[in-house]
Amino acid sequence: MLPSSLNPLGLKSVLGTEFLKKDQIQTILDRAQSLKSRMERSEPVEQTLKDKTVILLFFEPSTRTRASFELAAKRLGGTTLNLSKQMSSAEKGETLVDTARTIEAMAPDLLVLRHPSAGSAHVLDQKLKIPVVNAGDGFHEHPTQALLDLMTLLEFKKRLEGLRVLIVGDIAHSRVARSDIYALKTMGARVSVCGPPTLLPPFAERMGVEVFHHLERAVSDQDVIIALRIQFERLGAGQIPSRGEYSKYYGINSTLLGRCREDVLVMHPGPVNRGLELSPEVADGSQSVILNQVSNGVILRMAILELLVGDKIR
Ligand code: CP
């Protein structure tokens, strides 16, 4: 393992975007873009993770994040080991720290953690010698999702500085919103949020974002709309009146898109509640880049793994 002072990020772990500096975000985006360009030219990918093992410790369900970390590690020549809560001795009462330290004793090189508790990745980072990548900790942060969002924005809009980005929906429970807001603001974007008052955190304005409750007013002039999943597993009773009402006032459909800039980009971290956050014609429409986000997710995670533990990075 490279000491963090010797890796190009100067970081041991990637735990969130809150404290990532602009040059660190730029290093990650540049690395991802360089990997993407080489893959598009069908050049072989350097096996910078040969002889490295990445542990995927996922205590919550995931399709995109888990699969893309696994593919990312394997495309760089690494080995992966998957552990879920159900497959591990956590089911028998072992603590997260004991589970992680037990795995670390088997000499892996990096651990990717998804966990329902906010702060869990930070705890493991303190307890382990190997790097930890936060793949989503409760409602706190999901840094690699934010970074792949930035990669996709750069690809389609060619800039982040001054870009007007509206995040719509369940901001209060969204680790994606939090990580997106920190990263976008660090890179100079102008961020707004829109949702029902019950789903907007009281600190939204303190985060330096403009707050809207009326979607029709919020969308005009935005370059990008990021719709968020309604997180039914984290919602308290009564936070949205009904699915029908939520979709009527905060769902993105083609009528609403008609009020937006012609070149507005529609994003969603997935999984989409179809017909709730996005109508099917918008989710699958020409302005949606949801599947581009997924494809970029593999490459962005390759970049993170390489930068943290890869060999001989050029
Ligand atoms: N965006 C995201 O984190 O999706 P998964 O839950 O499928 O990983």
Short mmCIF file of N, CA and C in Angstrom, two decimals, residues 42-161:
data_model
loop_
_atom_site.label_atom_id
_atom_site.label_comp_id
_atom_site.label_asym_id
_atom_site.label_seq_id
_atom_site.Cartn_x
_atom_site.Cartn_y
_atom_site.Cartn_z
N SER A 42 -9.69 2.00 -27.33
CA SER A 42 -9.45 0.54 -27.21
C SER A 42 -8.01 0.21 -26.84
N GLU A 43 -7.36 1.13 -26.12
CA GLU A 43 -6.02 0.84 -25.62
C GLU A 43 -6.14 -0.03 -24.38
N PRO A 44 -5.20 -0.94 -24.15
CA PRO A 44 -5.30 -1.78 -22.95
C PRO A 44 -5.19 -0.94 -21.68
N VAL A 45 -5.95 -1.35 -20.69
CA VAL A 45 -5.90 -0.64 -19.40
C VAL A 45 -4.75 -1.20 -18.59
N GLU A 46 -3.89 -0.32 -18.09
CA GLU A 46 -2.77 -0.79 -17.26
C GLU A 46 -3.31 -1.50 -16.03
N GLN A 47 -2.68 -2.62 -15.69
CA GLN A 47 -3.16 -3.45 -14.58
C GLN A 47 -2.57 -2.94 -13.26
N THR A 48 -2.97 -1.74 -12.90
CA THR A 48 -2.35 -1.08 -11.74
C THR A 48 -2.81 -1.67 -10.40
N LEU A 49 -3.83 -2.56 -10.45
CA LEU A 49 -4.26 -3.20 -9.20
C LEU A 49 -3.88 -4.68 -9.16
N LYS A 50 -2.94 -5.07 -10.05
CA LYS A 50 -2.49 -6.48 -10.06
C LYS A 50 -1.97 -6.82 -8.66
N ASP A 51 -2.33 -7.98 -8.16
CA ASP A 51 -1.93 -8.44 -6.82
C ASP A 51 -2.56 -7.63 -5.69
N LYS A 52 -3.56 -6.79 -6.00
CA LYS A 52 -4.24 -6.04 -4.94
C LYS A 52 -5.64 -6.65 -4.70
N THR A 53 -6.06 -6.57 -3.47
CA THR A 53 -7.39 -7.09 -3.12
C THR A 53 -8.26 -5.98 -2.55
N VAL A 54 -9.44 -5.85 -3.11
CA VAL A 54 -10.41 -4.84 -2.66
C VAL A 54 -11.58 -5.57 -2.00
N ILE A 55 -11.87 -5.18 -0.76
CA ILE A 55 -13.00 -5.77 -0.03
C ILE A 55 -14.23 -4.88 -0.24
N LEU A 56 -15.33 -5.51 -0.61
CA LEU A 56 -16.59 -4.77 -0.79
C LEU A 56 -17.52 -5.18 0.35
N LEU A 57 -17.60 -4.33 1.35
CA LEU A 57 -18.39 -4.64 2.55
C LEU A 57 -19.68 -3.82 2.47
N PHE A 58 -20.74 -4.47 2.04
CA PHE A 58 -22.00 -3.74 1.77
C PHE A 58 -23.08 -4.22 2.74
N PHE A 59 -23.41 -3.33 3.69
CA PHE A 59 -24.43 -3.65 4.70
C PHE A 59 -25.79 -3.07 4.31
N GLU A 60 -25.89 -2.55 3.09
CA GLU A 60 -27.18 -2.08 2.54
C GLU A 60 -27.22 -2.55 1.10
N PRO A 61 -28.44 -2.70 0.53
CA PRO A 61 -28.52 -3.12 -0.87
C PRO A 61 -27.88 -2.12 -1.82
N SER A 62 -27.37 -2.61 -2.92
CA SER A 62 -26.77 -1.74 -3.95
C SER A 62 -26.68 -2.53 -5.25
N THR A 63 -27.01 -1.89 -6.35
CA THR A 63 -26.72 -2.47 -7.67
C THR A 63 -25.54 -1.75 -8.28
N ARG A 64 -25.69 -0.42 -8.47
CA ARG A 64 -24.69 0.35 -9.23
C ARG A 64 -23.34 0.43 -8.53
N THR A 65 -23.37 0.83 -7.27
CA THR A 65 -22.11 1.12 -6.58
C THR A 65 -21.30 -0.17 -6.36
N ARG A 66 -21.97 -1.21 -5.89
CA ARG A 66 -21.24 -2.45 -5.62
C ARG A 66 -20.70 -3.06 -6.92
N ALA A 67 -21.59 -3.14 -7.93
CA ALA A 67 -21.15 -3.76 -9.19
C ALA A 67 -20.04 -2.94 -9.84
N SER A 68 -20.14 -1.62 -9.77
CA SER A 68 -19.13 -0.81 -10.46
C SER A 68 -17.80 -0.83 -9.73
N PHE A 69 -17.79 -0.89 -8.41
CA PHE A 69 -16.51 -1.06 -7.71
C PHE A 69 -15.89 -2.41 -8.06
N GLU A 70 -16.72 -3.43 -8.15
CA GLU A 70 -16.19 -4.76 -8.46
C GLU A 70 -15.60 -4.77 -9.88
N LEU A 71 -16.35 -4.22 -10.84
CA LEU A 71 -15.84 -4.17 -12.21
C LEU A 71 -14.59 -3.29 -12.30
N ALA A 72 -14.61 -2.18 -11.57
CA ALA A 72 -13.46 -1.26 -11.60
C ALA A 72 -12.20 -1.97 -11.13
N ALA A 73 -12.30 -2.65 -9.99
CA ALA A 73 -11.12 -3.35 -9.46
C ALA A 73 -10.65 -4.42 -10.43
N LYS A 74 -11.59 -5.17 -11.00
CA LYS A 74 -11.22 -6.28 -11.89
C LYS A 74 -10.64 -5.77 -13.20
N ARG A 75 -11.16 -4.65 -13.73
CA ARG A 75 -10.61 -4.11 -14.98
C ARG A 75 -9.18 -3.61 -14.78
N LEU A 76 -8.81 -3.33 -13.54
CA LEU A 76 -7.44 -2.89 -13.26
C LEU A 76 -6.57 -4.06 -12.79
N GLY A 77 -7.11 -5.28 -12.92
CA GLY A 77 -6.31 -6.47 -12.59
C GLY A 77 -6.38 -6.89 -11.13
N GLY A 78 -7.24 -6.25 -10.35
CA GLY A 78 -7.34 -6.57 -8.92
C GLY A 78 -8.30 -7.72 -8.64
N THR A 79 -8.27 -8.14 -7.39
CA THR A 79 -9.18 -9.20 -6.92
C THR A 79 -10.17 -8.55 -5.96
N THR A 80 -11.41 -9.06 -5.94
CA THR A 80 -12.41 -8.50 -5.02
C THR A 80 -12.96 -9.59 -4.12
N LEU A 81 -13.40 -9.17 -2.95
CA LEU A 81 -14.12 -10.07 -2.05
C LEU A 81 -15.36 -9.33 -1.58
N ASN A 82 -16.52 -9.95 -1.82
CA ASN A 82 -17.80 -9.35 -1.43
C ASN A 82 -18.28 -9.90 -0.11
N LEU A 83 -18.69 -9.01 0.78
CA LEU A 83 -19.32 -9.43 2.03
C LEU A 83 -20.56 -8.57 2.27
N SER A 84 -21.68 -9.20 2.53
CA SER A 84 -22.88 -8.45 2.91
C SER A 84 -23.15 -8.73 4.39
N LYS A 85 -24.07 -7.98 4.95
CA LYS A 85 -24.42 -8.20 6.35
C LYS A 85 -24.90 -9.64 6.55
N GLN A 86 -25.74 -10.08 5.62
CA GLN A 86 -26.33 -11.42 5.76
C GLN A 86 -25.27 -12.52 5.63
N MET A 87 -24.21 -12.25 4.85
CA MET A 87 -23.16 -13.28 4.63
C MET A 87 -22.10 -13.24 5.71
N SER A 88 -22.15 -12.25 6.60
CA SER A 88 -21.03 -12.08 7.53
C SER A 88 -21.45 -12.40 8.96
N SER A 89 -20.46 -12.42 9.85
CA SER A 89 -20.77 -12.70 11.26
C SER A 89 -21.40 -11.51 11.96
N ALA A 90 -21.63 -10.41 11.23
CA ALA A 90 -22.45 -9.32 11.79
C ALA A 90 -23.83 -9.85 12.16
N GLU A 91 -24.30 -10.84 11.40
CA GLU A 91 -25.60 -11.47 11.70
C GLU A 91 -25.59 -12.14 13.06
N LYS A 92 -24.36 -12.50 13.53
CA LYS A 92 -24.28 -13.16 14.85
C LYS A 92 -23.93 -12.17 15.93
N GLY A 93 -23.92 -10.88 15.57
CA GLY A 93 -23.71 -9.86 16.58
C GLY A 93 -22.33 -9.22 16.59
N GLU A 94 -21.45 -9.63 15.66
CA GLU A 94 -20.11 -9.02 15.63
C GLU A 94 -20.23 -7.55 15.26
N THR A 95 -19.43 -6.70 15.89
CA THR A 95 -19.52 -5.28 15.59
C THR A 95 -18.89 -4.99 14.23
N LEU A 96 -19.24 -3.84 13.67
CA LEU A 96 -18.67 -3.45 12.38
C LEU A 96 -17.15 -3.35 12.48
N VAL A 97 -16.67 -2.75 13.56
CA VAL A 97 -15.22 -2.58 13.71
C VAL A 97 -14.53 -3.95 13.81
N ASP A 98 -15.11 -4.86 14.59
CA ASP A 98 -14.51 -6.20 14.70
C ASP A 98 -14.52 -6.91 13.35
N THR A 99 -15.62 -6.79 12.62
CA THR A 99 -15.69 -7.41 11.29
C THR A 99 -14.60 -6.85 10.39
N ALA A 100 -14.47 -5.52 10.38
CA ALA A 100 -13.50 -4.87 9.49
C ALA A 100 -12.07 -5.22 9.89
N ARG A 101 -11.80 -5.24 11.18
CA ARG A 101 -10.42 -5.56 11.62
C ARG A 101 -10.09 -7.02 11.35
N THR A 102 -11.10 -7.88 11.42
CA THR A 102 -10.89 -9.30 11.09
C THR A 102 -10.53 -9.43 9.62
N ILE A 103 -11.25 -8.71 8.77
CA ILE A 103 -10.94 -8.76 7.33
C ILE A 103 -9.56 -8.17 7.07
N GLU A 104 -9.24 -7.08 7.78
CA GLU A 104 -7.94 -6.44 7.55
C GLU A 104 -6.79 -7.39 7.90
N ALA A 105 -7.03 -8.28 8.86
CA ALA A 105 -5.98 -9.24 9.26
C ALA A 105 -5.66 -10.22 8.13
N MET A 106 -6.53 -10.28 7.10
CA MET A 106 -6.29 -11.17 5.95
C MET A 106 -5.54 -10.44 4.84
N ALA A 107 -5.05 -9.23 5.14
CA ALA A 107 -4.16 -8.47 4.26
C ALA A 107 -4.75 -8.01 2.92
N PRO A 108 -5.96 -7.44 2.93
CA PRO A 108 -6.44 -6.78 1.71
C PRO A 108 -5.75 -5.41 1.58
N ASP A 109 -6.02 -4.74 0.47
CA ASP A 109 -5.35 -3.44 0.22
C ASP A 109 -6.27 -2.26 0.43
N LEU A 110 -7.58 -2.47 0.33
CA LEU A 110 -8.52 -1.34 0.43
C LEU A 110 -9.89 -1.91 0.77
N LEU A 111 -10.66 -1.14 1.52
CA LEU A 111 -12.01 -1.58 1.88
C LEU A 111 -13.03 -0.54 1.42
N VAL A 112 -14.06 -1.02 0.71
CA VAL A 112 -15.17 -0.15 0.30
C VAL A 112 -16.34 -0.48 1.22
N LEU A 113 -16.92 0.55 1.84
CA LEU A 113 -17.99 0.30 2.82
C LEU A 113 -19.27 1.03 2.45
N ARG A 114 -20.36 0.28 2.41
CA ARG A 114 -21.71 0.90 2.44
C ARG A 114 -22.37 0.44 3.72
N HIS A 115 -22.95 1.42 4.43
CA HIS A 115 -23.50 1.09 5.75
C HIS A 115 -24.62 2.08 6.08
N PRO A 116 -25.66 1.63 6.78
CA PRO A 116 -26.76 2.55 7.09
C PRO A 116 -26.43 3.64 8.10
N SER A 117 -25.31 3.52 8.82
CA SER A 117 -25.01 4.52 9.87
C SER A 117 -24.14 5.64 9.34
N ALA A 118 -24.60 6.87 9.50
CA ALA A 118 -23.79 8.04 9.14
C ALA A 118 -22.52 8.02 9.99
N GLY A 119 -21.38 8.22 9.36
CA GLY A 119 -20.12 8.26 10.11
C GLY A 119 -19.40 6.93 10.18
N SER A 120 -20.03 5.85 9.70
CA SER A 120 -19.41 4.52 9.83
C SER A 120 -18.09 4.43 9.06
N ALA A 121 -18.02 5.05 7.88
CA ALA A 121 -16.77 4.98 7.10
C ALA A 121 -15.65 5.73 7.83
N HIS A 122 -15.99 6.84 8.49
CA HIS A 122 -14.98 7.58 9.26
C HIS A 122 -14.47 6.73 10.42
N VAL A 123 -15.37 6.01 11.07
CA VAL A 123 -14.95 5.16 12.19
C VAL A 123 -13.97 4.10 11.69
N LEU A 124 -14.31 3.44 10.59
CA LEU A 124 -13.39 2.40 10.09
C LEU A 124 -12.07 3.00 9.65
N ASP A 125 -12.12 4.19 9.07
CA ASP A 125 -10.86 4.83 8.65
C ASP A 125 -9.94 5.04 9.86
N GLN A 126 -10.53 5.36 11.00
CA GLN A 126 -9.71 5.56 12.20
C GLN A 126 -9.17 4.24 12.75
N LYS A 127 -9.92 3.16 12.55
CA LYS A 127 -9.54 1.88 13.17
C LYS A 127 -8.65 1.03 12.27
N LEU A 128 -8.64 1.31 10.96
CA LEU A 128 -7.91 0.44 10.02
C LEU A 128 -6.68 1.15 9.47
N LYS A 129 -5.69 0.36 9.09
CA LYS A 129 -4.50 0.94 8.44
C LYS A 129 -4.73 1.09 6.93
N ILE A 130 -5.57 0.22 6.35
CA ILE A 130 -5.79 0.28 4.90
C ILE A 130 -6.78 1.41 4.57
N PRO A 131 -6.73 1.92 3.31
CA PRO A 131 -7.68 2.96 2.91
C PRO A 131 -9.12 2.45 2.93
N VAL A 132 -10.02 3.38 3.22
CA VAL A 132 -11.46 3.09 3.21
C VAL A 132 -12.10 4.03 2.19
N VAL A 133 -12.98 3.49 1.35
CA VAL A 133 -13.77 4.34 0.47
C VAL A 133 -15.23 4.24 0.91
N ASN A 134 -15.83 5.39 1.13
CA ASN A 134 -17.22 5.45 1.57
C ASN A 134 -18.13 5.27 0.37
N ALA A 135 -18.89 4.17 0.37
CA ALA A 135 -19.83 3.90 -0.73
C ALA A 135 -21.25 4.26 -0.31
N GLY A 136 -21.37 5.16 0.67
CA GLY A 136 -22.68 5.59 1.16
C GLY A 136 -22.84 5.22 2.62
N ASP A 137 -22.88 6.25 3.50
CA ASP A 137 -23.06 5.99 4.94
C ASP A 137 -24.31 6.72 5.42
N GLY A 138 -25.38 5.96 5.55
CA GLY A 138 -26.65 6.53 6.01
C GLY A 138 -27.05 7.71 5.15
N PHE A 139 -27.49 8.79 5.80
CA PHE A 139 -27.86 9.98 5.03
C PHE A 139 -26.71 10.98 4.97
N HIS A 140 -25.48 10.52 5.26
CA HIS A 140 -24.35 11.45 5.38
C HIS A 140 -23.71 11.80 4.04
N GLU A 141 -22.95 10.87 3.44
CA GLU A 141 -22.25 11.20 2.18
C GLU A 141 -22.18 9.98 1.26
N HIS A 142 -22.02 10.24 -0.03
CA HIS A 142 -21.82 9.21 -1.06
C HIS A 142 -20.86 9.83 -2.07
N PRO A 143 -19.59 9.95 -1.68
CA PRO A 143 -18.67 10.77 -2.48
C PRO A 143 -18.44 10.28 -3.90
N THR A 144 -18.38 8.95 -4.10
CA THR A 144 -18.08 8.51 -5.48
C THR A 144 -19.26 8.78 -6.41
N GLN A 145 -20.49 8.80 -5.86
CA GLN A 145 -21.64 9.18 -6.70
C GLN A 145 -21.51 10.64 -7.13
N ALA A 146 -21.14 11.50 -6.19
CA ALA A 146 -21.00 12.92 -6.54
C ALA A 146 -19.90 13.10 -7.58
N LEU A 147 -18.79 12.38 -7.42
CA LEU A 147 -17.67 12.55 -8.36
C LEU A 147 -18.03 12.03 -9.74
N LEU A 148 -18.81 10.95 -9.82
CA LEU A 148 -19.23 10.48 -11.15
C LEU A 148 -20.27 11.44 -11.74
N ASP A 149 -21.03 12.09 -10.89
CA ASP A 149 -21.96 13.12 -11.39
C ASP A 149 -21.16 14.28 -12.00
N LEU A 150 -20.10 14.69 -11.31
CA LEU A 150 -19.26 15.78 -11.85
C LEU A 150 -18.61 15.36 -13.17
N MET A 151 -18.15 14.12 -13.22
CA MET A 151 -17.53 13.63 -14.46
C MET A 151 -18.54 13.69 -15.61
N THR A 152 -19.78 13.30 -15.33
CA THR A 152 -20.82 13.30 -16.38
C THR A 152 -21.19 14.73 -16.77
N LEU A 153 -21.26 15.61 -15.79
CA LEU A 153 -21.55 17.02 -16.10
C LEU A 153 -20.47 17.63 -16.99
N LEU A 154 -19.22 17.35 -16.64
CA LEU A 154 -18.11 17.88 -17.45
C LEU A 154 -18.18 17.36 -18.88
N GLU A 155 -18.53 16.09 -18.99
CA GLU A 155 -18.60 15.48 -20.31
C GLU A 155 -19.67 16.16 -21.18
N PHE A 156 -20.82 16.46 -20.58
CA PHE A 156 -21.92 16.99 -21.39
C PHE A 156 -21.96 18.51 -21.42
N LYS A 157 -21.47 19.16 -20.36
CA LYS A 157 -21.57 20.63 -20.29
C LYS A 157 -20.23 21.32 -20.42
N LYS A 158 -19.14 20.52 -20.40
CA LYS A 158 -17.78 21.05 -20.64
C LYS A 158 -17.25 21.99 -19.57
N ARG A 159 -18.01 22.22 -18.53
CA ARG A 159 -17.53 23.10 -17.46
C ARG A 159 -18.32 22.80 -16.19
N LEU A 160 -17.74 23.16 -15.05
CA LEU A 160 -18.45 23.10 -13.78
C LEU A 160 -18.61 24.50 -13.20
N GLU A 161 -17.60 25.32 -13.42
CA GLU A 161 -17.63 26.71 -12.92
C GLU A 161 -18.85 27.44 -13.50
#
